[in-house]
XYZ file of C-alpha atoms in Angstrom:
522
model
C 40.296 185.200 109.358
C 41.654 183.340 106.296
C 43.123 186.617 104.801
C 44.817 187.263 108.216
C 46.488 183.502 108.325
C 47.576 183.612 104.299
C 48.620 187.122 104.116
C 51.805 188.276 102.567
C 53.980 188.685 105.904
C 52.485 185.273 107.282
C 54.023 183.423 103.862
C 57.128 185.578 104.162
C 58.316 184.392 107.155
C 57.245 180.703 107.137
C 59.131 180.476 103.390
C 62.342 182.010 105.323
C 62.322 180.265 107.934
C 61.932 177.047 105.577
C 65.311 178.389 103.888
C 67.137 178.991 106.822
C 65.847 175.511 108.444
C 66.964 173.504 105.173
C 70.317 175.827 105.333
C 71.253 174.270 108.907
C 70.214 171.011 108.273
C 72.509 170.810 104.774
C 75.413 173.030 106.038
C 78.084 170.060 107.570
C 80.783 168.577 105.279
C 79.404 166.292 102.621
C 79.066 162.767 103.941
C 80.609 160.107 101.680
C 78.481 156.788 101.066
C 79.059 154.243 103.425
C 81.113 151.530 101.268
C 79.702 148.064 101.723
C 82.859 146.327 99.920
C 85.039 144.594 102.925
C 88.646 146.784 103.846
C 91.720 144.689 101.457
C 93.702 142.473 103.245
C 97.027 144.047 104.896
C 99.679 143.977 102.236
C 102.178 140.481 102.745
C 104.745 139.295 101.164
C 105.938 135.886 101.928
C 109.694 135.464 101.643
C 111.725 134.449 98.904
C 112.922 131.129 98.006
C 116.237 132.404 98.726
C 115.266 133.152 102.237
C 113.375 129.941 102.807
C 116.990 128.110 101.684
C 119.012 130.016 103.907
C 116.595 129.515 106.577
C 117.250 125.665 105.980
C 120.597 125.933 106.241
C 121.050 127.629 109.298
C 118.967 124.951 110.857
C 122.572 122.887 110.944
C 124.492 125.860 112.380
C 123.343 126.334 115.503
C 121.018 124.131 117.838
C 118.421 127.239 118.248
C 118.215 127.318 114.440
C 116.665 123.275 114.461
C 113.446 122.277 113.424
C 110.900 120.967 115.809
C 109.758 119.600 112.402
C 110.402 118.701 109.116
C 107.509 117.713 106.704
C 108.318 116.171 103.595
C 106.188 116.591 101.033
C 103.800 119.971 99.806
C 100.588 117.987 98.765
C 97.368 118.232 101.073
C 98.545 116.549 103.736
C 102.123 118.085 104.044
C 100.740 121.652 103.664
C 97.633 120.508 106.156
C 100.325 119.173 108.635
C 102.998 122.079 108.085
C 99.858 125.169 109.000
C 98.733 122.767 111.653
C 101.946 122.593 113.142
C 103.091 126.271 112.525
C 99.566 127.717 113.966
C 100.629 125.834 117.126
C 103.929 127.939 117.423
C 106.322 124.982 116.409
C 109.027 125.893 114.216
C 108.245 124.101 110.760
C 110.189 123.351 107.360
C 108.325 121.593 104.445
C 110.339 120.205 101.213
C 108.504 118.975 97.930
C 110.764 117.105 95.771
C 108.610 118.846 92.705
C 106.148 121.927 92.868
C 103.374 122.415 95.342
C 100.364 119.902 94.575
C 102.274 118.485 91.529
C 100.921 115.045 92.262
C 98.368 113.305 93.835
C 96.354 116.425 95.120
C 95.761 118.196 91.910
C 94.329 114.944 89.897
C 91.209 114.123 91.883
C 87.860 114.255 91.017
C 87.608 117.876 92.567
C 84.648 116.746 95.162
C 84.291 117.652 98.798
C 82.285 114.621 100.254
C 81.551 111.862 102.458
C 81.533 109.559 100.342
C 77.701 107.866 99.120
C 79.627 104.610 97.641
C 81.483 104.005 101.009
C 78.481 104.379 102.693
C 76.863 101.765 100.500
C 79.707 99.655 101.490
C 79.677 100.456 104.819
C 75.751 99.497 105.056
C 75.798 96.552 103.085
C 79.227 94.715 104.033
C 78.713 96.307 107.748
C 81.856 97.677 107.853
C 82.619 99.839 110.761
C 85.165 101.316 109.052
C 83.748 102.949 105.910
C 80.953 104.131 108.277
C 83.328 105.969 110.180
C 85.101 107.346 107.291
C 81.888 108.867 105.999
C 80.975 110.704 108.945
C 83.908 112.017 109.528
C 84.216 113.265 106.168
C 81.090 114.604 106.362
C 81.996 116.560 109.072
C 85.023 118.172 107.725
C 83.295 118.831 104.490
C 81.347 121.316 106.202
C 84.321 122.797 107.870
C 86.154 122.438 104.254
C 83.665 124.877 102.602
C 83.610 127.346 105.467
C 87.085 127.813 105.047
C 87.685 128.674 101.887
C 84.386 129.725 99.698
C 86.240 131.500 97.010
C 87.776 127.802 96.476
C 84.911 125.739 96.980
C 81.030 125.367 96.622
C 78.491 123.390 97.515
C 76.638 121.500 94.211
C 74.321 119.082 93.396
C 74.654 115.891 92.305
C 72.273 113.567 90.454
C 71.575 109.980 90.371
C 69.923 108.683 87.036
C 67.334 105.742 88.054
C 65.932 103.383 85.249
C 65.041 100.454 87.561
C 61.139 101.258 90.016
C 62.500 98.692 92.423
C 65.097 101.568 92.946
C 63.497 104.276 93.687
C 63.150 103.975 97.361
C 66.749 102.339 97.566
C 68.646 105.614 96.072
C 65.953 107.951 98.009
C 66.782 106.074 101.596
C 70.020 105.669 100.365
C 70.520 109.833 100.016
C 68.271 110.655 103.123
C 70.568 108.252 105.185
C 73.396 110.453 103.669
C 71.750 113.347 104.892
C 70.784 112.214 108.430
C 74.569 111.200 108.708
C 75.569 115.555 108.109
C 72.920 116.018 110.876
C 73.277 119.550 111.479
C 75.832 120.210 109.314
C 74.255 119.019 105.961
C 74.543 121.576 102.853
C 70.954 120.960 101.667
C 68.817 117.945 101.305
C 68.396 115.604 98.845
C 65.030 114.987 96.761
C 63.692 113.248 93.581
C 62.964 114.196 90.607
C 60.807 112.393 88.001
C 61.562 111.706 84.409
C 60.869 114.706 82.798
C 62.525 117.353 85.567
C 65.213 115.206 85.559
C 65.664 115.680 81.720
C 65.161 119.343 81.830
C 67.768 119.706 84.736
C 70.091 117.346 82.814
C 69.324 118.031 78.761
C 72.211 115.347 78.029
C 71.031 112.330 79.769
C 70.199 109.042 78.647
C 66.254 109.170 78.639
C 65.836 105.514 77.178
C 64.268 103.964 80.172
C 64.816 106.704 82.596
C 62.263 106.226 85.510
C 63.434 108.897 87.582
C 66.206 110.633 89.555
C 67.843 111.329 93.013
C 69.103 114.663 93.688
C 71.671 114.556 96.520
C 74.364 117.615 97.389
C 78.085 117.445 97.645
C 81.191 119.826 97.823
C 83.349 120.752 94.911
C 86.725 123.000 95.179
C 89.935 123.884 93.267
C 91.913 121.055 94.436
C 95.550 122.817 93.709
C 94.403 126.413 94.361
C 93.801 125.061 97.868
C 96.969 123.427 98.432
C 98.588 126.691 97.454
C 96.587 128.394 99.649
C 97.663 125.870 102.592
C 101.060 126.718 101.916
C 100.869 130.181 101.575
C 99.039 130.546 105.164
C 101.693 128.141 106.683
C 104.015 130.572 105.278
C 102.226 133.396 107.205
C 102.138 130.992 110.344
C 106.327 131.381 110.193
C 106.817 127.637 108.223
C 109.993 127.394 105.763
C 108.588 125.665 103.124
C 110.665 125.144 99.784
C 109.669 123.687 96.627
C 112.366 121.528 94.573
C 114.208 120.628 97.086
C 114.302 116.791 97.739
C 115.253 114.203 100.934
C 117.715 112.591 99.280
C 119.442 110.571 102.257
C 119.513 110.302 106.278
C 122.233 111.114 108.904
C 121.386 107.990 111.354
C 122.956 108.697 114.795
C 125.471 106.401 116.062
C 123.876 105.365 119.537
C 127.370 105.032 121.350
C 128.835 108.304 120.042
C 126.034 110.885 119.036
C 123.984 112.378 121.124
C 120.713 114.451 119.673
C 118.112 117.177 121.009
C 115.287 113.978 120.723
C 114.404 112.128 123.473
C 115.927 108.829 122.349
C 119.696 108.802 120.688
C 117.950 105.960 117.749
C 115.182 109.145 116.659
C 116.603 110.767 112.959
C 117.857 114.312 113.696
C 119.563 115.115 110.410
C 118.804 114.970 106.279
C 120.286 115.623 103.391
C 118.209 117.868 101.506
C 119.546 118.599 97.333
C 118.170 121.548 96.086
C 117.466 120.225 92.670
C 117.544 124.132 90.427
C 121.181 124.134 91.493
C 122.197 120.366 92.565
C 123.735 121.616 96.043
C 123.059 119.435 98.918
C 123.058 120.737 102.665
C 122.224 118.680 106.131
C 119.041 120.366 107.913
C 118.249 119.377 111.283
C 115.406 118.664 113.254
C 113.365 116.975 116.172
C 110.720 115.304 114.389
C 110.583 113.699 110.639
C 107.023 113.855 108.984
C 106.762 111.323 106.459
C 103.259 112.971 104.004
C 104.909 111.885 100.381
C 101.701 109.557 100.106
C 101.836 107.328 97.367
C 105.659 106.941 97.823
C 105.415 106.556 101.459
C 107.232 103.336 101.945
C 110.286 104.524 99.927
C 110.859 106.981 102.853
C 110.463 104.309 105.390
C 112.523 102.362 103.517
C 115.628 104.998 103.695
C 114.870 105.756 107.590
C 114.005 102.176 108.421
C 115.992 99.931 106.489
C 114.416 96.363 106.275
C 114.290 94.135 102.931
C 111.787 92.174 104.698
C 109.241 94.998 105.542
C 105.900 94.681 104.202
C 104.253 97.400 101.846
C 102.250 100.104 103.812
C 101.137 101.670 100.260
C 99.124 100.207 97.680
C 99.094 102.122 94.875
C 95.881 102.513 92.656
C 95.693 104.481 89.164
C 93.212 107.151 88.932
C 92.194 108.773 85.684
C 89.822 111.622 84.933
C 89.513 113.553 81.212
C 88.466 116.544 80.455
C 85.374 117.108 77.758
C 83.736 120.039 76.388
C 81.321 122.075 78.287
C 78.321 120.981 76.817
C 78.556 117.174 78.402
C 77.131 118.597 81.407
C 75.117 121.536 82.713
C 76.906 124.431 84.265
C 75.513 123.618 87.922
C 74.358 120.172 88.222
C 77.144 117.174 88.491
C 75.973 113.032 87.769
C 76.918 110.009 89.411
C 76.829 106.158 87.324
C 76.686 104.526 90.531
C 77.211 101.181 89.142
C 79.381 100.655 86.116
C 79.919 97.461 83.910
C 83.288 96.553 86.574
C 81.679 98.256 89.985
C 83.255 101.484 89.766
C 81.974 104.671 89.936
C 82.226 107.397 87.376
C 81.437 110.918 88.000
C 80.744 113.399 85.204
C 80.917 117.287 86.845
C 80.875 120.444 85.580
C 84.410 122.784 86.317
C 86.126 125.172 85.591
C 84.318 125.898 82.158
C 84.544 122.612 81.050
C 83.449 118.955 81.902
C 85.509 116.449 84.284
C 84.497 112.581 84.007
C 86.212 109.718 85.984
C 87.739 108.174 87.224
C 88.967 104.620 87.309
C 90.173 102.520 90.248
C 93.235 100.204 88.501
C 96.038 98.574 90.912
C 99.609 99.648 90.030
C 101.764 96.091 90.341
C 105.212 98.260 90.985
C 105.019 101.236 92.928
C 106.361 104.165 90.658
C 109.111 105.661 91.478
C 108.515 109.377 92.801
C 110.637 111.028 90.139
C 108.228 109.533 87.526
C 104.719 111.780 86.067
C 101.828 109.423 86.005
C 100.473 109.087 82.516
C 96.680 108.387 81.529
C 96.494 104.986 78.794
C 94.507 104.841 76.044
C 92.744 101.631 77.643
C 91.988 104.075 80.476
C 90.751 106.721 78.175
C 88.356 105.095 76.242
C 86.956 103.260 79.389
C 85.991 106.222 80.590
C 84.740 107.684 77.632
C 82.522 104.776 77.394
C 80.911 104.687 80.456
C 79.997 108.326 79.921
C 78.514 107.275 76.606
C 76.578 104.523 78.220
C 75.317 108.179 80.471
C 73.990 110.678 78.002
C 71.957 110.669 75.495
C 72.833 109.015 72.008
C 72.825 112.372 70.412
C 75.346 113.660 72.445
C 77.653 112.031 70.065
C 80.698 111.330 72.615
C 83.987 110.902 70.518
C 87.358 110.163 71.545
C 88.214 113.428 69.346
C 86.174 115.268 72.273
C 88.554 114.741 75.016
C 90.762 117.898 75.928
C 92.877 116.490 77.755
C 93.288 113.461 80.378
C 95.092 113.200 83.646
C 96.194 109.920 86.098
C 97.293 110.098 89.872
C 98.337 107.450 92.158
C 96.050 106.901 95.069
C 97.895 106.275 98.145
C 95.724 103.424 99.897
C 96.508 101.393 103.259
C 96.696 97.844 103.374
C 95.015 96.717 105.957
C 95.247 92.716 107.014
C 92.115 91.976 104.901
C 94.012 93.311 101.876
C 96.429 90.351 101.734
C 99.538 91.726 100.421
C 101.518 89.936 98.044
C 98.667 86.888 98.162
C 97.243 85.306 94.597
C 93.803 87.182 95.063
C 94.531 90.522 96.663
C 91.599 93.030 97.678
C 90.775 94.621 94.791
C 91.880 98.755 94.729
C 88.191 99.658 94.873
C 87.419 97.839 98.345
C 89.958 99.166 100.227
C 88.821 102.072 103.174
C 89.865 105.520 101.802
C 90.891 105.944 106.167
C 94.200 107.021 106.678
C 96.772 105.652 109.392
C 99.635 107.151 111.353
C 102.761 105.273 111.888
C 105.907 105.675 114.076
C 108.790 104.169 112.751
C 112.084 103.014 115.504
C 114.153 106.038 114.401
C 111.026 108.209 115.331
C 109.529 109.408 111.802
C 105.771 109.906 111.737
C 104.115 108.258 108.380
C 100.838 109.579 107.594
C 99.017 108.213 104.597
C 95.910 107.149 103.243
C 92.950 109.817 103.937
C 91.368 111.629 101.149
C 91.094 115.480 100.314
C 87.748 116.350 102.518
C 89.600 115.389 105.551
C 93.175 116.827 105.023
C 92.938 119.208 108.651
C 91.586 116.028 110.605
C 94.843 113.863 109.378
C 96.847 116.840 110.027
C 95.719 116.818 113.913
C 96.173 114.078 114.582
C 99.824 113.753 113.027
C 100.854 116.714 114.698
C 99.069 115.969 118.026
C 101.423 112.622 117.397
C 104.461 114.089 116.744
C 103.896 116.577 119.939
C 103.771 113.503 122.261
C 106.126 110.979 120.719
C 109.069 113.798 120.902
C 108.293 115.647 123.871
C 107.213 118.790 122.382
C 104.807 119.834 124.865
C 106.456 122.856 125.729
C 107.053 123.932 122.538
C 103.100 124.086 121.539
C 100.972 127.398 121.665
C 97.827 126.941 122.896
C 94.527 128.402 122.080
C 95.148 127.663 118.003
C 92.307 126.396 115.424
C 94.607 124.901 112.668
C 93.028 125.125 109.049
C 89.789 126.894 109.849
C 91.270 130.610 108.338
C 93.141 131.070 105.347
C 95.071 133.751 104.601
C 93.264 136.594 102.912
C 95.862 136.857 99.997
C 94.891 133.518 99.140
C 91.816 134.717 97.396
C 93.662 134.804 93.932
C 90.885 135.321 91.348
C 90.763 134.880 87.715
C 87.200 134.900 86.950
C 84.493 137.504 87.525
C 82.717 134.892 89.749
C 85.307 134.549 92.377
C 86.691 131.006 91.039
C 90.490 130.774 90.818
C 91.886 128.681 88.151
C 94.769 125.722 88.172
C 97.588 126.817 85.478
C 97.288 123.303 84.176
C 93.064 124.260 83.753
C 93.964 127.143 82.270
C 95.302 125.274 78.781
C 92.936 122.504 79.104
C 90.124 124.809 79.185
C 91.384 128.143 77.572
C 90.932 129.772 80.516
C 93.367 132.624 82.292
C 95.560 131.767 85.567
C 97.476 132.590 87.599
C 100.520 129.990 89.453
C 100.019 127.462 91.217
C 100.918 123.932 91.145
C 98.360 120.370 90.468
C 99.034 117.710 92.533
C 95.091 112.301 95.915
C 91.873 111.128 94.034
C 88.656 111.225 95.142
């Protein structure tokens, strides 16, 4: 029976058929592997600087050619309030008296947060204020990192703790942090004791170390992602124009002008001086944003003329250096939560390199805005100090170890607490990071104060202003999500790892960039 089943013609034609099976199955057109890599973004090319002048010009040609609104301005909160306002269909023109982020936005402490020394303040002085601040900050911090990741990332953040009585003060203090994300926290905190908190930080100060707190933040490429705010404004339709300052006002004669706003008082015409070729032109428009920040009240000054007019600004140094990458590990940041003057001093790892600051001094005249911040040597070597008082002695932190050192002007409210002008004003430090919107009698919006984290939130709400003070209801798309997508040819990349890199980084740390400007502190 076996012989009949294995004989010769049984095996020929089950190894044929085999063949000719194996022959059908293999006979289509090779398949190609599936690629896993996303599809490029569609080619774009924003226009030319040319273009974006001549655009500005036209605006005083014809009355179809005006503005619904001019920004002035290109930090975070101009470019936040120039994409909000061009997602919503409104026609938008920016002008930045210097480069894109060449102030205040590109010399913070690069963190994406709520804030865990406002909500000390907010817990201990019960102020409603701070409290709100952090929560909404910790809101958009979540919707900060969503929106650009090759810009930002979550990172952790340690608190050194050489007190017991402590312990359970920093631990509720980081869990109440926490509870405040709700769902939207990044990951929560936890301690550490002595010896894990050495090993995760080598450079600490271990003489009477006790333990640590472990509580997560955001960081991101503060300039990259103003450029990239422009750039997508750009793609909304926005003419947006760099070196190009306000220099003066047109203000409309009541009895003999008449204007496309809905009161004949409201500004509907600037002189704008392109400053690469000194030629000045009048652009028009219905609304004037006011987002220059720090020199905010020279603005209002020019639209609103009034010697007696209180400051809305006060201005506060802010001064962070950069150290070699050793000072810190690559993926762990630390917080002195209580320095010798109340500050607090962050040293965090970026870009390569170190970042420690920053300080908190009151300017006593307002700069003007043609005039670059510059870092002191008292500033310097406070800084340096405090991060000595940090890390270990055999770290051996020298002056000769700074790379390089940076100041911007922090652009805080007064409130009525902060008693302007009085013997003892509020010290810089106390005042709420919150931001406020103003409208002025000739109809300019004035948004300032705010921080970083909640750029898109200050940029609603000055739009969603401007909308209703001039009647621009019918000019507004509906159905847009301002600041939540950026465009995909953003996503400049300089290192392997995705991260982009500043051009003013790129010389501090010896690292490669691309452009790109570096201009509020954390």
């Amino acid at each position: 029976m076996l012989r009949k089943v294995f004989s010769r013609r049984t095996l020929a034609i089950a190894t044929g058929g085999t063949a000719l099976a194996y022959c059908c199955i293999n006979s289509g057109p090779v398949q190609a592997p599936q690629s896993t890599l996303p599809p490029p973004p569609p080619s774009w090319t924003p226009p030319s600087r040319a273009e974006m002048l001549a655009s500005l010009r036209a605006s005083a040609e014809s009355p179809d050619n005006e503005f619904d609104l001019l920004v002035v301005g290109g930090g975070a909160t101009g470019a936040g309030v120039a994409l909000d306002a061009a997602s919503r269909g409104l026609k938008v023109a920016l002008v930045e008296r210097n480069d894109f982020s060449s102030g205040t936005s590109s010399k913070s402490t690069k963190l994406v947060h709520g804030g865990v020394r406002y909500l000390q303040k907010a817990v201990f002085e019960l102020d409603y204020d701070q409290y709100k601040l952090v929560r909404e900050a910790l809101h958009e911090r979540h919707i900060f990192l969503q929106t650009a990741p090759y810009l930002s990332h979550m990172l952790p953040i340690m608190l050194p703790i050489y007190k017991h009585w402590q312990v359970p003060y920093y631990w509720a203090g980081c869990k109440l942090y926490d509870f405040l994300a709700g769902k939207q926290n990044i990951q929560s905190s936890y301690l550490l004791s002595k010896s894990r908190a050495l090993h995760s930080f080598p450079t600490l100060n271990p003489n009477g170390l006790v333990g640590a707190v472990v509580y997560y933040d955001g960081q991101h490429n503060d300039s990259r992602m103003n450029i990239a705010l422009v750039l997508t404004a750009i793609a909304h339709g926005a003419t947006i124009t760099n070196y190009t300052a306000l220099t003066s006002l047109v203000h409309p004669d009541p009895m003999t002008t008449t204007t496309t706003s809905t009161t004949p008082h409201h500004l509907s015409t600037a002189l704008i001086t392109d400053t690469l070729t000194s030629q000045t032109f009048p652009v028009r428009f219905k609304c004037l944003i006011n987002a220059t920040g720090p020199h905010a009240d020279t603005l209002l000054q020019l639209a609103d003329p009034d010697p007696e007019r209180a400051p809305m600004v006060r201005q506060s140094r802010g001064v962070h250096i950069a150290l070699p990458p050793y000072y810190a590990p690559r993926r762990m940041g630390l917080i002195d939560p209580k320095t010798e003057d109340g500050r607090v001093v962050f040293l965090l790892p970026w870009e390569g390199g170190t970042i420690a600051g920053t300080t908190d001094t009151p300017v006593d005249a307002p700069a003007p805005a043609a005039e670059e911040p510059m870092a002191q040597e008292e500033e310097i070597r406070w800084v340096l100090d405090e991060v000595k008082r940090c890390l270990a002695p055999d770290v051996g932190v020298s002056r000769a170890d700074v790379l390089s050192a940076w100041c911007g002007l922090r652009p805080l409210v007064v409130g009525p607490s902060a008693s302007p002008g009085g013997d003892t004003p509020t010290p810089t430090q106390s005042l709420v990071r919150s931001h406020v919107i103003h409208v002025s009698p000739s109809g300019m919006i004035t948004i300032v104060g705010g921080k970083w984290t909640t750029y898109r939130e200050m940029a609603r709400e000055t739009v969603d202003t401007a909308v209703r003070v001039h009647g621009l209801e019918t000019r507004v798309r509906s159905g847009h999500n301002p600041g939540t997508t950026l465009h995909p040819q953003t996503r400049i990349r300089a290192h392997a790892d995705g991260r982009a890199v500043p051009p003013y980084a790129a010389w501090v740390f010896g690292c490669e960039g691309g452009g790109g400007g570096d201009e509020g502190c954390g």
